[in-house]
Short mmCIF file of C-alpha atoms in Angstrom, two decimals:
data_model
loop_
_atom_site.label_atom_id
_atom_site.label_comp_id
_atom_site.label_asym_id
_atom_site.label_seq_id
_atom_site.Cartn_x
_atom_site.Cartn_y
_atom_site.Cartn_z
CA MET J 1 -20.02 1.50 19.30
CA LYS J 2 -19.07 5.11 18.35
CA LEU J 3 -17.11 5.53 15.29
CA SER J 4 -14.40 7.16 17.52
CA GLU J 5 -14.24 3.92 19.47
CA GLU J 6 -14.30 1.83 16.53
CA LEU J 7 -11.32 3.63 14.91
CA THR J 8 -9.37 3.35 18.22
CA ASN J 9 -9.83 -0.14 18.64
CA ARG J 10 -8.79 -1.10 15.23
CA GLY J 11 -5.67 1.09 15.58
CA PHE J 12 -6.31 3.58 12.96
CA ILE J 13 -5.41 6.93 14.84
CA ASN J 14 -2.05 8.17 15.63
CA GLN J 15 -2.17 11.85 15.84
CA THR J 16 -5.03 14.41 16.07
CA SER J 17 -5.57 18.04 16.44
CA ALA J 18 -8.54 17.86 18.93
CA GLU J 19 -8.71 17.16 22.57
CA SER J 20 -10.89 14.07 21.92
CA LEU J 21 -11.62 11.78 18.98
CA GLY J 22 -15.33 12.01 19.73
CA GLU J 23 -14.93 15.92 18.81
CA ILE J 24 -13.91 15.02 15.41
CA PHE J 25 -15.65 11.83 14.49
CA ASP J 26 -18.83 11.58 16.68
CA GLN J 27 -20.46 15.01 16.75
CA GLU J 28 -21.25 15.88 13.11
CA LYS J 29 -20.93 14.44 9.64
CA ARG J 30 -17.92 16.04 7.95
CA VAL J 31 -16.44 16.51 4.77
CA VAL J 32 -13.15 14.92 4.85
CA TYR J 33 -10.16 15.78 2.69
CA HIS J 34 -7.42 13.09 1.74
CA GLY J 35 -4.48 13.97 -0.66
CA ILE J 36 -2.16 11.69 -2.58
CA ASP J 37 0.79 12.87 -4.75
CA PRO J 38 1.11 10.95 -7.94
CA THR J 39 4.93 10.19 -7.34
CA ALA J 40 4.23 6.69 -8.91
CA PRO J 41 1.79 5.14 -11.32
CA SER J 42 0.06 3.35 -8.54
CA ALA J 43 -1.01 3.66 -4.91
CA HIS J 44 0.88 1.12 -2.67
CA ALA J 45 0.00 -0.94 0.50
CA GLY J 46 1.33 1.94 2.49
CA ASN J 47 -1.37 4.18 1.14
CA PHE J 48 -3.83 1.59 1.63
CA VAL J 49 -4.22 1.99 5.31
CA VAL J 50 -5.32 5.55 4.93
CA TRP J 51 -7.82 4.56 2.16
CA MET J 52 -9.36 1.90 4.58
CA LEU J 53 -9.60 4.82 6.94
CA LEU J 54 -11.76 6.69 4.46
CA LYS J 55 -13.85 3.56 3.81
CA HIS J 56 -15.03 3.45 7.32
CA LEU J 57 -15.66 7.16 7.26
CA ILE J 58 -17.77 6.86 4.26
CA ASN J 59 -19.70 3.81 5.76
CA ASN J 60 -20.49 6.10 8.62
CA GLY J 61 -22.11 8.86 6.68
CA HIS J 62 -19.05 11.25 6.15
CA GLN J 63 -18.48 12.72 2.66
CA VAL J 64 -14.64 12.23 1.19
CA VAL J 65 -13.05 14.83 -0.98
CA PHE J 66 -10.11 12.90 -2.58
CA LEU J 67 -7.39 15.16 -3.80
CA VAL J 68 -4.83 13.68 -6.41
CA GLY J 69 -1.99 16.21 -6.66
CA GLY J 70 -1.42 16.85 -10.16
CA GLY J 71 0.12 20.34 -9.03
CA THR J 72 2.04 19.22 -5.99
CA GLY J 73 3.07 16.01 -7.82
CA MET J 74 5.22 18.17 -10.10
CA ILE J 75 7.25 19.34 -7.04
CA GLY J 76 7.18 16.55 -4.50
CA ASP J 77 7.31 16.86 -0.71
CA PRO J 78 10.78 16.70 0.90
CA LYS J 79 12.22 13.24 1.03
CA PRO J 80 14.63 12.56 4.01
CA ASP J 81 17.77 11.99 2.23
CA SER J 82 17.49 13.15 -1.33
CA GLU J 83 15.81 15.73 -3.79
CA ARG J 84 12.95 14.24 -5.81
CA ALA J 85 13.25 14.02 -9.41
CA LEU J 86 10.86 16.36 -11.25
CA SER J 87 8.26 14.91 -13.53
CA ASP J 88 6.77 16.57 -16.61
CA ARG J 89 3.15 17.42 -16.79
CA ALA J 90 2.03 14.55 -19.16
CA GLU J 91 3.65 12.01 -16.85
CA VAL J 92 2.06 13.44 -13.82
CA GLU J 93 -1.25 13.61 -15.57
CA ASN J 94 -1.09 9.82 -16.47
CA ARG J 95 -0.44 9.01 -12.92
CA VAL J 96 -3.23 11.18 -11.72
CA ASN J 97 -5.78 9.18 -13.87
CA LYS J 98 -4.37 5.85 -12.72
CA ILE J 99 -4.64 6.59 -8.88
CA LYS J 100 -8.09 8.12 -9.44
CA GLN J 101 -9.40 4.94 -11.24
CA GLN J 102 -7.90 2.85 -8.26
CA ALA J 103 -9.44 4.81 -5.68
CA GLU J 104 -12.94 4.74 -7.52
CA LYS J 105 -12.75 0.98 -7.70
CA ILE J 106 -11.77 0.62 -4.04
CA LEU J 107 -13.73 3.33 -2.25
CA GLY J 108 -16.69 3.66 -4.66
CA LYS J 109 -17.14 5.70 -7.68
CA ASP J 110 -20.19 7.54 -6.14
CA LYS J 111 -18.81 7.85 -2.64
CA ILE J 112 -15.94 10.32 -3.15
CA THR J 113 -15.58 13.66 -4.90
CA PHE J 114 -12.17 14.10 -6.97
CA VAL J 115 -10.20 17.11 -7.14
CA ASP J 116 -6.87 17.84 -8.90
CA ASN J 117 -4.89 20.84 -7.28
CA TYR J 118 -3.20 21.60 -10.69
CA GLU J 119 -6.56 23.22 -11.41
CA TRP J 120 -5.69 26.18 -8.80
CA LEU J 121 -2.18 25.70 -8.09
CA ASN J 122 -1.21 26.29 -11.83
CA ASN J 123 -2.92 29.76 -12.02
CA LEU J 124 -1.54 31.22 -8.65
CA ASN J 125 0.01 34.44 -8.97
CA LEU J 126 3.19 34.43 -7.11
CA ILE J 127 3.07 37.94 -5.57
CA SER J 128 -0.59 37.31 -4.33
CA PHE J 129 0.29 33.97 -2.88
CA LEU J 130 3.58 35.35 -1.02
CA ARG J 131 1.49 38.27 0.38
CA ASP J 132 -1.84 36.26 1.33
CA ILE J 133 -0.51 32.93 2.14
CA GLY J 134 3.40 33.02 2.79
CA LYS J 135 3.18 35.91 5.51
CA HIS J 136 1.47 33.28 7.62
CA PHE J 137 4.35 31.12 7.81
CA THR J 138 7.69 31.70 9.51
CA VAL J 139 11.04 30.01 8.70
CA ASN J 140 11.47 29.21 12.13
CA GLU J 141 8.33 27.10 12.07
CA LEU J 142 9.15 25.35 8.73
CA ILE J 143 12.58 24.10 9.50
CA LYS J 144 11.09 22.48 12.63
CA LYS J 145 9.24 20.18 10.44
CA ASP J 146 10.66 16.62 10.43
CA ALA J 147 11.02 16.19 6.69
CA ILE J 148 12.78 19.56 6.31
CA SER J 149 14.93 19.46 9.34
CA LYS J 150 16.17 15.98 8.39
CA ARG J 151 17.05 17.39 4.89
CA LEU J 152 18.72 20.33 6.32
CA GLU J 153 21.01 18.00 8.40
CA SER J 154 21.99 15.92 5.55
CA GLU J 155 24.58 16.51 2.80
CA VAL J 156 22.10 16.94 0.20
CA GLY J 157 20.53 20.29 1.44
CA LEU J 158 17.06 21.44 0.44
CA SER J 159 15.94 23.43 -2.56
CA TYR J 160 13.56 26.21 -2.16
CA THR J 161 11.11 24.30 -4.31
CA GLU J 162 10.60 21.48 -1.82
CA PHE J 163 10.91 23.84 1.20
CA ALA J 164 7.86 25.73 -0.22
CA TYR J 165 5.86 22.56 -0.33
CA PRO J 166 4.10 22.92 3.11
CA LEU J 167 2.75 26.13 1.87
CA LEU J 168 1.10 24.59 -1.07
CA GLN J 169 -0.38 21.72 0.81
CA ALA J 170 -1.76 24.03 3.44
CA TYR J 171 -3.25 26.25 0.58
CA ASP J 172 -4.99 23.25 -0.68
CA TYR J 173 -6.85 22.58 2.76
CA LEU J 174 -7.77 26.37 2.79
CA ARG J 175 -9.15 26.24 -0.81
CA LEU J 176 -11.20 22.98 -0.02
CA TYR J 177 -12.32 24.34 3.10
CA LYS J 178 -13.77 27.37 1.23
CA ASP J 179 -14.99 25.34 -1.97
CA LYS J 180 -16.07 22.15 -0.44
CA GLY J 181 -16.59 22.56 3.26
CA CYS J 182 -13.81 20.27 4.22
CA THR J 183 -13.25 20.24 7.93
CA LEU J 184 -11.06 17.39 8.35
CA GLN J 185 -7.94 16.30 6.73
CA VAL J 186 -6.62 12.79 6.97
CA GLY J 187 -3.21 11.16 5.97
CA GLY J 188 -0.06 9.23 6.87
CA SER J 189 1.79 10.03 10.04
CA ASP J 190 4.66 11.40 7.84
CA GLN J 191 2.32 14.16 6.73
CA TRP J 192 1.62 15.54 10.14
CA GLY J 193 3.55 18.52 9.68
CA ASN J 194 2.03 19.51 6.41
CA ILE J 195 -1.51 18.72 7.36
CA VAL J 196 -1.01 20.83 10.68
CA SER J 197 0.24 23.65 8.53
CA GLY J 198 -3.31 23.79 6.86
CA VAL J 199 -5.13 23.54 10.12
CA ASP J 200 -3.03 26.64 11.31
CA LEU J 201 -3.40 28.66 8.11
CA ILE J 202 -7.36 28.26 8.16
CA ARG J 203 -7.35 29.32 11.67
CA ARG J 204 -5.55 32.34 11.06
CA VAL J 205 -7.15 33.33 7.63
CA GLU J 206 -10.71 32.11 8.38
CA LYS J 207 -10.70 32.47 12.08
CA THR J 208 -12.24 28.98 12.63
CA THR J 209 -11.27 25.56 13.75
CA VAL J 210 -10.81 22.58 11.41
CA TYR J 211 -9.13 19.22 12.35
CA ALA J 212 -6.22 16.86 11.42
CA ALA J 213 -5.90 13.04 12.05
CA THR J 214 -3.21 10.77 10.88
CA VAL J 215 -2.74 7.14 10.93
CA PRO J 216 0.28 5.34 12.29
CA LEU J 217 3.31 4.28 10.43
CA ILE J 218 2.72 0.48 10.03
CA ILE J 219 5.61 -1.68 11.19
CA ASP J 220 5.90 -5.43 10.74
CA LYS J 221 6.47 -6.42 14.60
CA SER J 222 8.49 -9.52 13.62
CA THR J 223 11.17 -7.59 11.76
CA GLY J 224 10.91 -3.91 12.54
CA LYS J 225 10.77 -3.17 8.80
CA LYS J 226 8.33 -0.48 7.32
CA PHE J 227 5.00 -2.14 6.15
CA GLY J 228 4.54 -2.49 2.39
CA LYS J 229 8.07 -3.54 1.58
CA SER J 230 8.86 -6.84 0.23
CA GLU J 231 12.56 -7.49 -0.19
CA GLY J 232 12.94 -3.78 -1.14
CA ASN J 233 9.94 -3.83 -3.48
CA ALA J 234 6.83 -1.87 -2.87
CA ILE J 235 3.40 -3.85 -2.84
CA TRP J 236 1.31 -2.01 -5.48
CA LEU J 237 -2.39 -1.84 -5.67
CA ASP J 238 -2.24 -1.86 -9.45
CA GLU J 239 -2.57 -5.54 -10.55
CA ASN J 240 -0.24 -4.87 -13.55
CA LEU J 241 2.56 -3.97 -11.01
CA THR J 242 1.64 -6.51 -8.18
CA SER J 243 -0.48 -9.40 -9.48
CA SER J 244 -3.27 -10.73 -7.46
CA TYR J 245 -1.51 -13.79 -6.53
CA GLU J 246 1.61 -11.69 -5.37
CA LEU J 247 -0.62 -9.54 -3.37
CA TYR J 248 -2.31 -12.54 -1.93
CA GLN J 249 1.27 -14.10 -1.14
CA PHE J 250 2.42 -10.80 0.54
CA TRP J 251 -0.61 -11.02 3.01
CA PHE J 252 -0.46 -14.50 3.41
CA ASN J 253 3.12 -14.32 4.48
CA VAL J 254 2.83 -11.55 7.25
CA SER J 255 3.87 -12.46 10.75
CA ASP J 256 1.88 -14.13 13.54
CA GLU J 257 2.80 -11.06 15.59
CA SER J 258 1.04 -8.58 13.09
CA VAL J 259 -1.74 -10.59 11.44
CA VAL J 260 -4.38 -9.61 14.01
CA ASP J 261 -3.45 -5.98 13.67
CA TYR J 262 -3.67 -6.15 10.00
CA LEU J 263 -7.21 -7.77 9.96
CA LYS J 264 -8.31 -4.76 12.06
CA LEU J 265 -6.72 -2.15 9.89
CA PHE J 266 -7.05 -3.79 6.33
CA THR J 267 -10.18 -5.62 6.21
CA LEU J 268 -14.00 -4.55 7.03
CA LEU J 269 -14.64 -7.58 9.09
CA SER J 270 -16.39 -6.84 12.43
CA LEU J 271 -14.19 -6.67 15.49
CA ASP J 272 -16.26 -9.67 16.94
CA GLU J 273 -15.44 -11.92 13.86
CA ILE J 274 -11.81 -10.73 14.10
CA ASN J 275 -11.80 -12.06 17.74
CA GLU J 276 -13.16 -15.47 16.66
CA ILE J 277 -10.54 -15.65 13.81
CA THR J 278 -7.85 -14.91 16.28
CA ASN J 279 -9.09 -17.54 18.76
CA GLN J 280 -8.97 -20.08 15.96
CA HIS J 281 -5.67 -18.75 15.01
CA ASN J 282 -4.08 -19.05 18.40
CA ASN J 283 -5.30 -22.66 18.68
CA SER J 284 -3.34 -23.77 15.58
CA PRO J 285 -1.17 -20.82 14.38
CA GLU J 286 0.69 -23.36 12.13
CA LYS J 287 -2.34 -23.35 9.90
CA ARG J 288 -2.02 -19.78 9.16
CA TYR J 289 -5.81 -19.49 9.26
CA ALA J 290 -5.80 -15.69 10.04
CA GLN J 291 -3.25 -15.09 7.23
CA GLU J 292 -5.35 -17.05 4.72
CA ARG J 293 -8.36 -15.06 5.68
CA LEU J 294 -6.58 -11.66 5.78
CA ALA J 295 -5.17 -12.38 2.11
CA LYS J 296 -8.60 -13.35 0.89
CA GLU J 297 -10.24 -10.26 2.40
CA VAL J 298 -7.80 -7.87 0.96
CA VAL J 299 -7.47 -9.08 -2.62
CA SER J 300 -11.17 -9.46 -2.74
CA PHE J 301 -11.43 -5.82 -1.80
CA VAL J 302 -8.69 -4.63 -4.04
CA HIS J 303 -9.15 -6.69 -7.21
CA GLY J 304 -12.32 -8.44 -6.72
CA LYS J 305 -13.59 -11.90 -5.38
CA GLU J 306 -12.96 -13.81 -8.54
CA GLN J 307 -9.44 -12.76 -8.59
CA ALA J 308 -8.95 -13.67 -4.78
CA GLU J 309 -10.36 -17.18 -5.51
CA VAL J 310 -7.84 -17.70 -8.49
CA ALA J 311 -4.82 -16.47 -6.16
CA GLU J 312 -5.96 -18.73 -3.50
CA LYS J 313 -6.10 -21.81 -5.69
CA VAL J 314 -2.64 -20.91 -7.21
CA MET J 315 -1.36 -20.64 -3.68
CA ALA J 316 -3.12 -24.06 -2.94
CA ILE J 317 -1.31 -25.67 -5.89
CA LEU J 318 2.06 -24.20 -5.38
CA PHE J 319 2.23 -25.08 -1.62
CA GLY J 320 0.77 -28.55 -1.89
CA LYS J 321 -2.85 -28.36 -0.90
CA LEU J 322 -4.12 -29.12 -4.27
CA GLU J 323 -2.26 -31.40 -7.08
CA LEU J 324 -1.34 -29.52 -10.31
CA ALA J 325 -2.23 -32.77 -11.95
CA GLY J 326 -5.67 -32.99 -11.10
CA GLN J 327 -6.52 -29.51 -12.67
CA THR J 328 -8.51 -29.10 -15.97
CA GLU J 329 -6.84 -27.50 -19.14
CA GLU J 330 -8.95 -24.52 -18.52
CA GLU J 331 -7.70 -24.20 -14.86
CA ILE J 332 -4.14 -24.91 -15.82
CA ALA J 333 -4.43 -21.94 -18.24
CA VAL J 334 -5.45 -19.58 -15.43
CA ILE J 335 -2.83 -20.92 -13.25
CA LYS J 336 -0.31 -20.15 -15.87
CA ASN J 337 -1.44 -16.59 -16.36
CA SER J 338 -1.63 -15.84 -12.71
CA ALA J 339 1.46 -17.59 -10.92
CA PRO J 340 4.98 -16.47 -11.58
CA ARG J 341 6.20 -18.66 -14.44
CA CYS J 342 9.31 -19.36 -16.20
CA ILE J 343 9.60 -20.93 -19.61
CA PHE J 344 12.65 -23.27 -20.83
CA GLU J 345 13.31 -24.96 -24.05
CA GLY J 346 14.44 -28.72 -23.96
CA GLN J 347 16.81 -29.67 -21.07
CA SER J 348 17.80 -27.20 -18.68
CA PRO J 349 20.17 -27.25 -15.48
CA ILE J 350 18.56 -26.89 -12.08
CA ILE J 351 20.77 -24.02 -11.06
CA GLU J 352 20.13 -21.95 -14.07
CA VAL J 353 16.36 -22.64 -13.54
CA MET J 354 16.52 -21.53 -9.97
CA MET J 355 18.41 -18.22 -10.80
CA ALA J 356 15.90 -17.39 -13.81
CA ALA J 357 12.80 -18.06 -11.44
CA GLY J 358 14.09 -15.72 -8.58
CA LEU J 359 14.63 -18.70 -6.22
CA ALA J 360 18.47 -17.84 -6.05
CA GLU J 361 20.56 -14.91 -6.78
CA SER J 362 23.73 -16.50 -7.79
CA LYS J 363 24.88 -19.94 -8.90
CA ARG J 364 26.76 -20.27 -5.60
CA GLU J 365 23.48 -19.42 -3.61
CA ALA J 366 21.55 -22.06 -5.66
CA ARG J 367 24.08 -24.79 -4.97
CA THR J 368 24.04 -24.10 -1.10
CA PHE J 369 20.17 -24.36 -1.17
CA ILE J 370 20.53 -27.80 -3.12
CA GLU J 371 23.31 -29.04 -0.79
CA ASP J 372 21.15 -28.06 2.26
CA GLY J 373 18.38 -30.19 1.04
CA ALA J 374 16.07 -27.13 0.55
CA VAL J 375 15.08 -27.66 -3.22
CA PHE J 376 12.28 -29.80 -4.46
CA ILE J 377 10.83 -30.34 -7.79
CA ASN J 378 7.13 -31.14 -7.00
CA ASP J 379 7.59 -33.53 -4.19
CA THR J 380 11.10 -34.92 -5.11
CA LEU J 381 14.10 -33.58 -3.26
CA ILE J 382 16.82 -32.49 -5.40
CA GLN J 383 20.38 -33.35 -4.10
CA GLU J 384 22.55 -33.03 -7.23
CA THR J 385 23.72 -29.50 -8.22
CA ASP J 386 24.06 -30.63 -11.80
CA PHE J 387 20.54 -31.86 -12.12
CA ILE J 388 18.90 -31.36 -15.56
CA LEU J 389 15.23 -30.83 -15.96
CA ASN J 390 13.38 -32.53 -18.64
CA GLN J 391 9.75 -33.50 -19.72
CA GLU J 392 10.27 -36.98 -19.65
CA LYS J 393 10.54 -37.35 -15.79
CA PHE J 394 8.41 -34.25 -14.58
CA GLY J 395 6.15 -33.57 -17.53
CA SER J 396 5.88 -30.04 -19.16
CA LEU J 397 4.68 -27.99 -16.12
CA LEU J 398 6.13 -28.21 -12.81
CA ILE J 399 6.86 -26.64 -9.35
CA ILE J 400 10.07 -25.78 -7.77
CA LYS J 401 10.05 -25.34 -4.15
CA ARG J 402 12.87 -23.70 -2.24
CA GLY J 403 12.38 -23.80 1.64
CA LYS J 404 8.86 -23.19 3.16
CA LYS J 405 8.03 -20.08 1.27
CA LYS J 406 9.59 -19.70 -1.90
CA ARG J 407 7.86 -21.38 -5.19
CA ALA J 408 8.12 -21.10 -8.97
CA LEU J 409 5.99 -22.41 -11.69
CA VAL J 410 8.26 -23.68 -14.56
CA GLU J 411 7.26 -24.90 -18.12
CA ILE J 412 9.36 -27.09 -20.20
CA LYS J 413 8.66 -27.02 -24.01
#
């Protein structure tokens, strides 16, 4: 199967600047450029889909130049509804290093070439830049770009700082075309306007054709929400921000409507193997076999096989496939370090424990869950809203369950 067909079948391609994908992916081995601004100390699940595309390109012999925007990150591309807060150089540099380490771990240190656009953007001469680069852009073109047009329609307005961002990203592509031979830039669909600006700039300055391709915006089909958000919180690739267990749980909880799409996008399993998983899942969807396989593959890929096995075991204990009482002291120690855990002294009211463990947002909500029969300690149904937890009845380590998906590990000292 040609690479263009593989990427199409997996759902990677949203927009391209070529008439056919074969022209981009099948005719020659390219130097591919992807850029990410360090607006946070970690990449998140939304970035991950582009990184998986890069992995497929690497595995098919294409070279990857990975740009972490130490320069553009000090400005930020326009958000639809607000001005970005400016970060100082030290903070941006720290984020650059963290994202670089993540990309090295996931994509392979020897498989990618890193660049930081601060190296050249910091030394630009304003007059030369406006004469040599700015003259190739019209205000008419810039205000048609989605991010800019949305901001111009909002009450926030748009500063010239962010208005100039597409020129800087286009200049990056020109610079990497000249210095590294890059002829393809890939990114998220929200970056299409900026990426195409680079394609146009190279065509005008160098009189040659380079290419652009974007991945689609990933939407959870069951909720219609943007992928990578969990109750308003981003799912990070940094284990210090999103633990292996939390990452595993996120993928395990994806909907039946979306899980097959995610297996194609976020794992390196062959399409034939994914078809087998799909058939097995469709026969018994309640067993969540496809979600379990997805979670294990992603956590193994991002954090390593050992962390995936630990996360899998923690899930099995919290959700009843394994007994907490049957684990060794060493295994209990690992579980304590891996699962979300609350520690209480002496006797503690169930409502306070639920709130501290994130199982309820208020006392009223906690009471409602208890009265509706949705709260268990281990396998014991809790029906009294004034119930008191203590070691004598449940031991020092126990599991509180709320509904089908919410679990918390509680230690009583």
